[in-house]
XYZ file of C-alpha atoms in Angstrom:
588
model
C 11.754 28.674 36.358
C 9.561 28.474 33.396
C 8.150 25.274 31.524
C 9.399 23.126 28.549
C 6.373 24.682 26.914
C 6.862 28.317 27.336
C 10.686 28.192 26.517
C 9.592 26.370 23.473
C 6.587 28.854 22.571
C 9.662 31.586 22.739
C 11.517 29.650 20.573
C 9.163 28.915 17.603
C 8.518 32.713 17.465
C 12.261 33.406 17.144
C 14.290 32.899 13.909
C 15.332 29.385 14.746
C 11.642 28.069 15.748
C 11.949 25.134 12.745
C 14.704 23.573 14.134
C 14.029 23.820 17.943
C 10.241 21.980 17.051
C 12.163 19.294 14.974
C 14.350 18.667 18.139
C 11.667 18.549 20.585
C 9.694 16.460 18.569
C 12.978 13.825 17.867
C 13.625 13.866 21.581
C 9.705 12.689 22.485
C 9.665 10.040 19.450
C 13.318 8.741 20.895
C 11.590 8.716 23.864
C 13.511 11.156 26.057
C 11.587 13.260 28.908
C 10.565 16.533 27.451
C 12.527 17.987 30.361
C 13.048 21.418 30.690
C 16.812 20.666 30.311
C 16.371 19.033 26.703
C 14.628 22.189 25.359
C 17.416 24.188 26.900
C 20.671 22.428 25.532
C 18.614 22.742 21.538
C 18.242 25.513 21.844
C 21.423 26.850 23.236
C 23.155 24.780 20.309
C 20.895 26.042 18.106
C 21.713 29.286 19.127
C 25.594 29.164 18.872
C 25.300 28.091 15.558
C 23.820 30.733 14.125
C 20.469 30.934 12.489
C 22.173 31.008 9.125
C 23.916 27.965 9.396
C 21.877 25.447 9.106
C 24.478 22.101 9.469
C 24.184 21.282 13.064
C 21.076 22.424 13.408
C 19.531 19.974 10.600
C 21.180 17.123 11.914
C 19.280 16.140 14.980
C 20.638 13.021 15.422
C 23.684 13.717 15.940
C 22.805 16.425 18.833
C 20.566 13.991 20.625
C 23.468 11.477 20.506
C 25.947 14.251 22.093
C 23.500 14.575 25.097
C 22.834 11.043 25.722
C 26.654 11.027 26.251
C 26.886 13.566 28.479
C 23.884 11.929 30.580
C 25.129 9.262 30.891
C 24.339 4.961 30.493
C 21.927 5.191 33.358
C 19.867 6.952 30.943
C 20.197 5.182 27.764
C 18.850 2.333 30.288
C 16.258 4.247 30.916
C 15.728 4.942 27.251
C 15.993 1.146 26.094
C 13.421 0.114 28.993
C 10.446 2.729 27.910
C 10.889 1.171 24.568
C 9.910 -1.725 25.733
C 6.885 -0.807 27.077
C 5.826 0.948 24.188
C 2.695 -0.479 21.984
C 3.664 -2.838 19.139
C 2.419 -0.774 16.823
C 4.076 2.324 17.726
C 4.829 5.036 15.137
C 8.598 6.996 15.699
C 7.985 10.175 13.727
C 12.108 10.056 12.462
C 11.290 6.607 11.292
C 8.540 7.990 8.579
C 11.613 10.202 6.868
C 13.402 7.461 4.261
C 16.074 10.261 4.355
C 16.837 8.729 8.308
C 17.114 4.740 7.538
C 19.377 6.037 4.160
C 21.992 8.038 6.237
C 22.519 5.210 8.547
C 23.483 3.227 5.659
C 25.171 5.861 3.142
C 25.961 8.679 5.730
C 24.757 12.373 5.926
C 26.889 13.859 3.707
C 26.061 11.305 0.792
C 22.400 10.837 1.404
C 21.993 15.402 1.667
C 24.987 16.376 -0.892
C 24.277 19.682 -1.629
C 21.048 19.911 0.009
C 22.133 22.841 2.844
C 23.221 25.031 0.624
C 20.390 25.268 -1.452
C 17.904 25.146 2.027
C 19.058 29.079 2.794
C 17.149 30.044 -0.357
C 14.317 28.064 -0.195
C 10.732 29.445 0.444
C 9.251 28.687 3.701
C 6.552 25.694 3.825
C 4.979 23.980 6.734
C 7.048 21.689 8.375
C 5.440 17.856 7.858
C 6.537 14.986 8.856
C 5.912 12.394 6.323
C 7.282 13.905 3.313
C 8.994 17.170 2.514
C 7.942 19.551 -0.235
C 9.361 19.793 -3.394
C 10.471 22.970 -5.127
C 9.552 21.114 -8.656
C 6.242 20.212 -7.560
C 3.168 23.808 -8.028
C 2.949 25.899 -5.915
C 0.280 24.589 -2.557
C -2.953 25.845 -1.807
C -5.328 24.335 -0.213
C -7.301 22.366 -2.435
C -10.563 21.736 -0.324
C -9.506 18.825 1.854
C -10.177 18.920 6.084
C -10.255 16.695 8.473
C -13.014 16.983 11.440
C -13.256 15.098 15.068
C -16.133 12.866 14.722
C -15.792 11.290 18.086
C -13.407 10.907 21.395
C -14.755 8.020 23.756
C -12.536 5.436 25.839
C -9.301 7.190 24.714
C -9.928 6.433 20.851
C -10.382 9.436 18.673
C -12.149 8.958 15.152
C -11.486 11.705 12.802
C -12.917 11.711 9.055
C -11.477 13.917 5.885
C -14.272 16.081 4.605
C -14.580 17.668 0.876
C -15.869 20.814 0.228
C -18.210 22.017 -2.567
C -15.309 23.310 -4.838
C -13.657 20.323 -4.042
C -16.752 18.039 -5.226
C -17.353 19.711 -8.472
C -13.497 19.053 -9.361
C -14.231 15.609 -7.853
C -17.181 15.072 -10.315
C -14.825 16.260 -13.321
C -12.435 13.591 -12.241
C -15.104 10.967 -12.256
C -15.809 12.159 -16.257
C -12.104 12.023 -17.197
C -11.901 8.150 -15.890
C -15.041 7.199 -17.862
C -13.355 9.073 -20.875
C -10.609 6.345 -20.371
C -8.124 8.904 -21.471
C -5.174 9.572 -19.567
C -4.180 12.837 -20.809
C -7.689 14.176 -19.143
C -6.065 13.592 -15.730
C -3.351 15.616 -17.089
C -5.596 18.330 -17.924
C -7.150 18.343 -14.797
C -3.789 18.145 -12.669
C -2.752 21.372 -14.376
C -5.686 23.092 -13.287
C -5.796 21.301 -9.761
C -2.580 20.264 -8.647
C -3.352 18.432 -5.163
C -6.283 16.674 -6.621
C -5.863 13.156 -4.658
C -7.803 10.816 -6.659
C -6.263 12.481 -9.694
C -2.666 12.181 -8.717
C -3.907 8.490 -8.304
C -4.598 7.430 -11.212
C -2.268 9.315 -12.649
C 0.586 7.400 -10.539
C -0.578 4.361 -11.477
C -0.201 4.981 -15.494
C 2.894 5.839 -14.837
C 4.037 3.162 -12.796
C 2.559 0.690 -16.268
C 4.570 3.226 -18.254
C 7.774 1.984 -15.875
C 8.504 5.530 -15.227
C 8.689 5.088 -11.793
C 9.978 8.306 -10.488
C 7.389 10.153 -11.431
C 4.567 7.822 -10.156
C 6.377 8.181 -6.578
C 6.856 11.833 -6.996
C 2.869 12.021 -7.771
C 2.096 10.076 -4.447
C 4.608 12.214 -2.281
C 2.847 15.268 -3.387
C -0.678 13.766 -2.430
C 0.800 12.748 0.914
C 1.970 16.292 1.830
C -1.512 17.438 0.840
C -3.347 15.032 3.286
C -0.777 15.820 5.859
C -1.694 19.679 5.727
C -5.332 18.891 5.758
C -4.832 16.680 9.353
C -6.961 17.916 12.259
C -4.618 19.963 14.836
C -5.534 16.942 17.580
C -4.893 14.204 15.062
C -1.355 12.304 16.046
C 0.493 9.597 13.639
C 2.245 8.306 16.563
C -0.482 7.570 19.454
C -2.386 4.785 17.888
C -5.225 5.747 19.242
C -6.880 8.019 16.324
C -8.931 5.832 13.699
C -10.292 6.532 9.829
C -13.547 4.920 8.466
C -12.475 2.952 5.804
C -16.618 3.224 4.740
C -16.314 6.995 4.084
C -14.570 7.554 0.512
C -13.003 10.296 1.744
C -10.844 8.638 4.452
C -9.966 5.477 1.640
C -7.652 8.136 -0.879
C -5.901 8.407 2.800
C -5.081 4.817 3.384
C -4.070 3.981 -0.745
C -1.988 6.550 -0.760
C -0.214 5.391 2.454
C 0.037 1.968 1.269
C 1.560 2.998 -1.986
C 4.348 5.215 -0.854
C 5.148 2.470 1.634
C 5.210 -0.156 -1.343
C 7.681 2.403 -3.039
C 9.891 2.502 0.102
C 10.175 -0.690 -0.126
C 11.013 -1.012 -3.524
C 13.504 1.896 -2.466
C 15.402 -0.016 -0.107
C 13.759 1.771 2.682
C 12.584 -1.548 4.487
C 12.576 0.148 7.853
C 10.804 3.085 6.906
C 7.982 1.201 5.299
C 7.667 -0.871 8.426
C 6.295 2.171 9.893
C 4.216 3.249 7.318
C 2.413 -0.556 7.559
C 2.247 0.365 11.313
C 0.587 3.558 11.060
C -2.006 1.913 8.272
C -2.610 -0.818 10.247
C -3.042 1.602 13.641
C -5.484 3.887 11.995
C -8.030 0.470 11.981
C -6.547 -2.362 13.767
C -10.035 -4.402 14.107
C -11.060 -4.600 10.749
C -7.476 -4.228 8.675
C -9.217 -2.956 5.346
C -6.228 -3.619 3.418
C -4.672 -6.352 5.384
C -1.601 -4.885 6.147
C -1.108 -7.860 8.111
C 0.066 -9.765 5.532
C 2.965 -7.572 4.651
C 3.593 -6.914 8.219
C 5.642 -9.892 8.423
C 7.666 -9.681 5.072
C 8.625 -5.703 6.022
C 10.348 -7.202 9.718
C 12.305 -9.991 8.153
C 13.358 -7.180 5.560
C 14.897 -4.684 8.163
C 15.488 -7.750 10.627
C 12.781 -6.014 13.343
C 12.604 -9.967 14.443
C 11.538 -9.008 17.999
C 8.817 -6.772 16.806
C 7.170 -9.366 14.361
C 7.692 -12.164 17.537
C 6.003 -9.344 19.776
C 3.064 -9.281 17.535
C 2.553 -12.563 17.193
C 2.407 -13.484 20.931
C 0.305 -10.107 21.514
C -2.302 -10.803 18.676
C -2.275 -14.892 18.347
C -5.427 -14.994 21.249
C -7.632 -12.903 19.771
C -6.410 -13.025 15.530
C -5.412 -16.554 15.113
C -2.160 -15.374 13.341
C -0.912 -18.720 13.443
C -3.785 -19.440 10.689
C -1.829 -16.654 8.276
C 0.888 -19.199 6.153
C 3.138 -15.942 6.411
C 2.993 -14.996 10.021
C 3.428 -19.268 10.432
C 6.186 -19.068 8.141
C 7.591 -15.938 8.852
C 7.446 -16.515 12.877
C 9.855 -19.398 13.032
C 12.345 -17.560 10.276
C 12.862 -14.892 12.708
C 13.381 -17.948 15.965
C 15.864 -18.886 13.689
C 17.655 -15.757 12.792
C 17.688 -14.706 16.343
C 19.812 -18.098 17.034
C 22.290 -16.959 14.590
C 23.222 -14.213 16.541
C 26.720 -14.457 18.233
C 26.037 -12.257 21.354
C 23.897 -15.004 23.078
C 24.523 -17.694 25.120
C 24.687 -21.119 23.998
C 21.794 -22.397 26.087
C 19.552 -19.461 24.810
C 20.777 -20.373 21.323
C 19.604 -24.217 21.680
C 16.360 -23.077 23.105
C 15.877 -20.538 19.897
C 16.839 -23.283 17.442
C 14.572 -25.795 19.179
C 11.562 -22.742 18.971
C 12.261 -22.419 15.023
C 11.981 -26.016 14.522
C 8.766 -26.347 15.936
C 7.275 -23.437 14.346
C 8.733 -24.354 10.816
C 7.210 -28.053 11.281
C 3.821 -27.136 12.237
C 3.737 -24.771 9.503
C 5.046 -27.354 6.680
C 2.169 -29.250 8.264
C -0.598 -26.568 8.444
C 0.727 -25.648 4.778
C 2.229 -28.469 2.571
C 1.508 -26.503 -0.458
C 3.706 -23.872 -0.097
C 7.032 -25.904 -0.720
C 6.815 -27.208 -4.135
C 6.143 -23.386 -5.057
C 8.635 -22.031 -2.538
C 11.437 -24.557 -4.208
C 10.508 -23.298 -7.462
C 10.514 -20.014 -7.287
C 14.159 -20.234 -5.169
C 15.561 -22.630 -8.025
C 15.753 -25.109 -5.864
C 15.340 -29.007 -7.013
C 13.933 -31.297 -4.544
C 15.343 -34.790 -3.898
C 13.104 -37.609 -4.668
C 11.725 -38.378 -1.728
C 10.687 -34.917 -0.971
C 9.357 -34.936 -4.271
C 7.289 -38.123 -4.591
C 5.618 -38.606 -1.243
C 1.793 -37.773 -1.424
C 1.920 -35.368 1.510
C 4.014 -32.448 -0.301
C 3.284 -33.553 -3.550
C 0.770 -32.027 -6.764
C -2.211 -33.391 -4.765
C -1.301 -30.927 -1.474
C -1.756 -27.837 -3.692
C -4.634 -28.899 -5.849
C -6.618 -30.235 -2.816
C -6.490 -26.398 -1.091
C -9.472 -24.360 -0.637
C -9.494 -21.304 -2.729
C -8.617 -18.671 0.174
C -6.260 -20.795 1.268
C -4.224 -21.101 -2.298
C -4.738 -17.096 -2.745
C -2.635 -16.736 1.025
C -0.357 -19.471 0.265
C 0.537 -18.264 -3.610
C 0.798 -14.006 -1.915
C 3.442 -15.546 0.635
C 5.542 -17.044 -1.753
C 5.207 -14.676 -4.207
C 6.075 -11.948 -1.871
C 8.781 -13.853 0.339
C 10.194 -16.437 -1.458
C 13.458 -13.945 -1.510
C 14.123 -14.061 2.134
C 14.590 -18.155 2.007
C 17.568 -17.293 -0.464
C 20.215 -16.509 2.417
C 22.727 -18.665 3.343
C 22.002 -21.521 5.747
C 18.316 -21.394 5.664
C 17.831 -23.982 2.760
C 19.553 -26.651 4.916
C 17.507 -25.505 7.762
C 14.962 -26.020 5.222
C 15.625 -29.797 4.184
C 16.134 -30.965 7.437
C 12.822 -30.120 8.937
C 10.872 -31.194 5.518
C 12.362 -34.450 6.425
C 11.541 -34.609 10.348
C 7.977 -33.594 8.829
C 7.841 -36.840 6.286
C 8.891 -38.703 9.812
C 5.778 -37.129 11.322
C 3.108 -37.841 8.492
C 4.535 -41.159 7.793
C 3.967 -42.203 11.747
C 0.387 -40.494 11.647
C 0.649 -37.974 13.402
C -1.982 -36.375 15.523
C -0.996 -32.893 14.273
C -1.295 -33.694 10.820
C -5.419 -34.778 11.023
C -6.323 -31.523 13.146
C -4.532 -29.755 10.424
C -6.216 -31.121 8.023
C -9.871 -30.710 9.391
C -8.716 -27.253 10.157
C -8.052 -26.637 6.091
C -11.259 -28.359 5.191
C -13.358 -26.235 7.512
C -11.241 -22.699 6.811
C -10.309 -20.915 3.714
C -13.629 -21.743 1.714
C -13.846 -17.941 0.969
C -11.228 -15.029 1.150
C -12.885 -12.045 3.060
C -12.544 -8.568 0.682
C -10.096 -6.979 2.762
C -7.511 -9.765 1.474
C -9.292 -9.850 -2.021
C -8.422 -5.340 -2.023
C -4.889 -6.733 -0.788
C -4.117 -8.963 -3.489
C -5.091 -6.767 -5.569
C -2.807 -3.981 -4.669
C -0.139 -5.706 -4.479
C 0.210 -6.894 -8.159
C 2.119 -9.904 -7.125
C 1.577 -12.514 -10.148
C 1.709 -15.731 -8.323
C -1.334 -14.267 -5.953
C -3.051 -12.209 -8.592
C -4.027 -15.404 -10.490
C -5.616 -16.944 -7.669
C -8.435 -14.752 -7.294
C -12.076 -15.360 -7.556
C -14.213 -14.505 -10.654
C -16.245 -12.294 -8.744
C -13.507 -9.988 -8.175
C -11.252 -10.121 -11.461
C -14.523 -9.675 -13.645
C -15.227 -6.143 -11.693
C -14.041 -3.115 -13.322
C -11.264 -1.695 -11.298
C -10.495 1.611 -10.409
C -6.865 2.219 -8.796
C -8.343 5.138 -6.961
C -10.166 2.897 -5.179
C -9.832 -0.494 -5.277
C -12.796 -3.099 -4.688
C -14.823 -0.393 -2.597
C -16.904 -1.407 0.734
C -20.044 -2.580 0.244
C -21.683 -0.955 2.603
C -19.945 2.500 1.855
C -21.159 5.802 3.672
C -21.546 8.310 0.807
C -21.131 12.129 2.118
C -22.369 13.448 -1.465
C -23.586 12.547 -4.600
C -22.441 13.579 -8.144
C -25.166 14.771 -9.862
C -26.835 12.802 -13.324
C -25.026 13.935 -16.252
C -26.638 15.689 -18.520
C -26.233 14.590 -22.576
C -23.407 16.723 -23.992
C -24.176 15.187 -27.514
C -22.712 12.862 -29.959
C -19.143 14.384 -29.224
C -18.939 12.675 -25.761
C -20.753 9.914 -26.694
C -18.904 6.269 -26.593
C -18.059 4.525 -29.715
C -20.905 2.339 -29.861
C -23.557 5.069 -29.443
C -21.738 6.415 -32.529
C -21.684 3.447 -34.345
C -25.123 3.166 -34.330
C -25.905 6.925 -34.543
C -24.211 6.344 -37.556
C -26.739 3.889 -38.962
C -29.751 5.155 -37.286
C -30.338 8.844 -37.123
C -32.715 8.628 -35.019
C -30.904 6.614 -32.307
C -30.492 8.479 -29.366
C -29.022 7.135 -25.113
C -30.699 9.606 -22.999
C -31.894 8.701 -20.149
C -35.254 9.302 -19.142
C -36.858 10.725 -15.337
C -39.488 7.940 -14.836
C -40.752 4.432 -15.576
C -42.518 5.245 -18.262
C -40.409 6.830 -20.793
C -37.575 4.996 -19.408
C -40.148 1.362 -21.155
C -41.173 3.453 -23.992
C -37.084 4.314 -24.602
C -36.179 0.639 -24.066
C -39.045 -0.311 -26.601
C -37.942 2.195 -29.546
C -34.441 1.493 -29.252
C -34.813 -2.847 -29.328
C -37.359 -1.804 -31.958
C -34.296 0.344 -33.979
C -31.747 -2.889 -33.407
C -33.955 -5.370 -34.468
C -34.691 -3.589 -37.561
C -31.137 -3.180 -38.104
C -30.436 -6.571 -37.347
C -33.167 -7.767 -40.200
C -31.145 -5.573 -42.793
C -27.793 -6.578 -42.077
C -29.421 -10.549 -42.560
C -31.112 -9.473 -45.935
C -28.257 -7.791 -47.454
C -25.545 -10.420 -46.405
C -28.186 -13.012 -47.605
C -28.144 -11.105 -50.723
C -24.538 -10.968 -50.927
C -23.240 -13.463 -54.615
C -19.940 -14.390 -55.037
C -19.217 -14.890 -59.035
C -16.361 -16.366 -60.451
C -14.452 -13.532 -62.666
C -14.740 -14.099 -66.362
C -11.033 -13.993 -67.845
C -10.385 -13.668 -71.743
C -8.275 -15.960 -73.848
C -6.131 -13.868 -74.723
C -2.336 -15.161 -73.922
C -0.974 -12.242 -75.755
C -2.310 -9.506 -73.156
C 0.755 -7.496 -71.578
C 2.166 -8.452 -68.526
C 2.829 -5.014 -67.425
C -1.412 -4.687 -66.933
C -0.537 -6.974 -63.318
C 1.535 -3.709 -62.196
């Protein structure tokens, strides 16, 4: 008898090789043995279909489904117990398709329409998994992106994307057109070189400001499918075990891009498809979490009620991240306790225990965080009673008294969140633990000091990660919170607040001066006034002084003249006639 792989290796060479790989691969994300009888049932289906008609063969969900009934419950047991024991963060390659979470809301038929009929004349392109290409978008080649093997120990793999040189020099015309502050360069330069990452960047993100939001979505899809047919053949989006370097530049387009289309599945109403997008970011560099994707982690499991998952985290991460320190994962933790007691298939004694779980967490986080209800109220149009309102402990003094890190957390969560407190129910869940809390503070509490020294001794500065976060997210309420240090930075949405201690694979080379043409308006301004004027920039110390010298010399002479003549300057009364006669029609 032969093996899974050589029956599959015969059929990727035949005419239905597409859709026997898309089966194989749902079957080992739904976490079905890649038995040899598996391959064999596709592929027979597959088979009886037809090659030219593509409807059962497409719908792989509905063929897995068929032979889970015909093996049985004792293996959908089997099924629901390796899920179990798979890693939290665990990526389902079906999951990354919005097209998946859509049909099981709309159906097939509404979410494809037409979509069949028009796949038997489409041009053949390789088979990704995060996003499919387009027939509007240019036609692919590859436009200089790889991705190497850096190194494999202790069952982690760290890859890195590489550039090469023509890559760079479009790379370094890129750079020019953002300095040019002109948006119709990256235009330009997209028409030349379609996949350009950093290009469709930027370009995404003025359209997004222009609200044309289809477009800035499109632009991202198209530099996702160009990553994902750069990956390394070893690279996998589903092990967790292969990390990026947020240092290198290269490997940073990677993760804004992610984050972005997951921020438009959202936005979609693809909740459950952006949950594993924020898994796969947050996999490809749990330990350092350059853009804190764990404070949307939380948000995205409430959204497609994953409350298990977001519980699982918690319990698996709390030793060693302190999530309880997070006012979202402290907020967010009990609202999924709670939700699970609202279930109706559990028993009444797990449902008290559940209830009694929320409770506790909600308290100690009202505790931890006082300053996030007065906000949260607000921003649910909610009015407070007066004794909620007045006491001390919840009152103006609990939200200017916070450190700044801690007001930057607390204003993202309720910015972000303050929807999911809207449902039915949860406001009187709400009220009644605020009050159990004013019991607590106004009977001193032991809780509420160790709380309290906590806050004092945390959240005096906002690491950058959170800062890049923030920042990305273009949530108001958070946005407004930030430090000096970061708002007064120029920003670049191709990259964000960069590491400071970046590893830099190549250098763009010193412009050279094109002349007064590319020159910015203030070089022209005074160009204008001084002929001689000129911003080149030297090769050493010396001419670099002697440049410095002439050029405060030029200004401060310019400076004295613009002094003399405005000193100069006489304002005289004008000298009217007597003459009362004079035409009116002269005014006209």
């Amino acid at each position: 008898m032969f093996s899974p792989f050589v029956i599959m290796y015969e059929r990727l060479i035949s005419k239905s090789y597409s859709h026997c790989w898309k089966a194989v691969k749902y079957a080992e994300d739904a976490g079905k043995p890649k038995n040899l009888w598996i391959i064999q049932e596709m592929t027979h289906s597959i088979n009886i279909q037809g090659s030219d008609d593509l409807s059962v063969g497409d719908d792989i969900d509905a063929l897995l489904e068929t032979l889970e009934k015909k093996k049985g419950p004792s293996y959908q047991s089997a099924n629901s117990s390796a899920s179990e024991h798979r890693p939290v963060l665990y990526v389902e390659h079906r999951n990354l398709n919005p097209e998946t979470e859509l049909k099981r809301y709309f159906g097939a038929r509404a979410v494809l329409g037409d979509q069949r009929s028009k796949q038997r004349q489409r041009q053949f392109h390789r088979c990704t998994w995060m996003t499919v290409f387009k027939e509007t978008w240019p036609r692919f080649s590859r436009p200089g992106i790889s991705m190497s093997l850096v190194e494999s120990k202790d069952g982690i793999q760290r890859f890195t994307f590489e550039h090469n040189r023509d890559y760079q020099q479009v790379q370094f015309k890129f750079l020019d057109a953002v300095e040019s502050m002109d948006p119709n360069n990256f235009v330009v330069l997209l028409q030349l070189n379609p996949y350009h990452i950093d290009s469709l960047l930027q370009l995404s993100d003025v359209c997004r400001i222009q609200e044309d939001q289809e477009t800035a979505r499109d632009l991202i899809e198209r530099a996702l499918y160009s990553f994902e047919c750069a990956f390394h053949p070893v690279f996998s989006l589903t092990s967790g075990t292969c990390r990026l370097d947020y240092c290198r530049p290269e490997n940073r387009a990677f993760y804004l891009v992610l984050f972005k289309h997951m921020i438009f599945l959202e936005k979609r109403g693809c909740p459950r498809t952006a949950l594993e997008y924020c898994k796969l970011i947050l996999s490809l560099d749990p330990d350092n979490d350059p853009l804190c994707m764990l404070l949307i982690f939380d948000f995205l499991c409430l959204r497609c009620r994953e409350y298990t998952t977001l519980i699982r985290l918690y319990e698996e991460w709390e030793v060693h991240r302190n999530l309880s320190q997070l006012p979202n994962f402290s907020f967010s933790v009990a609202l999924s306790y709670y939700h699970l007691s609202q279930q109706e298939d559990i028993s009444p004694v797990e449902n008290q225990q559940l209830k009694q779980k929320s409770n506790v967490l909600l308290q100690n986080a009202l505790i931890m965080f006082p300053g996030a209800l007065m906000p949260l109220l607000d921003l649910c149009t909610v009015q407070p009673d007066a004794v909620v309102s007045s006491h001390a402990f919840f009152g103006p003094s609990s939200q200017i008294g916070q450190p700044p890190a801690l007001s930057e957390l607390v204003s993202l969560y309720v910015g972000r969140c303050h929807s999911l407190w809207k449902e039915a129910g949860l406001m009187l869940w709400l009220e009644e633990n605020v009050r159990k809390v004013l019991k607590r503070v106004d009977s001193h509490d032991p809780y509420l000091e160790d709380c309290q020294n906590k806050r004092k001794q945390r959240y005096q500065s906002a690491p950058r990660n959170i800062h890049r976060h923030v920042l990305m997210s273009e949530i108001k309420e958070a946005t407004a919170t930030l430090p000096l240090e970061v708002t007064t930075q120029p920003g670049m949405g191709f990259d964000p607040l960069p590491p400071l201690d970046s590893i830099v694979s190549y250098i763009r080379p010193e412009r050279q001066n094109m002349g007064a043409s590319n020159e910015s308006t203030l070089s022209l301004f005074f160009r204008s006034l001084l002929p001689n004027f000129n911003l080149q920039r030297p090769e050493d110390r010396q001419e670099v002084a002697r440049a410095g010298r002439e050029l405060n010399q030029e200004v401060n002479r310019l400076m004295v003249a613009m002094r003399d003549m405005l000193a100069n300057i006489q304002f005289r009364e004008p000298q009217w006639e007597n003459n009362h006669e004079r035409d009116e029609e002269e005014w006209d």
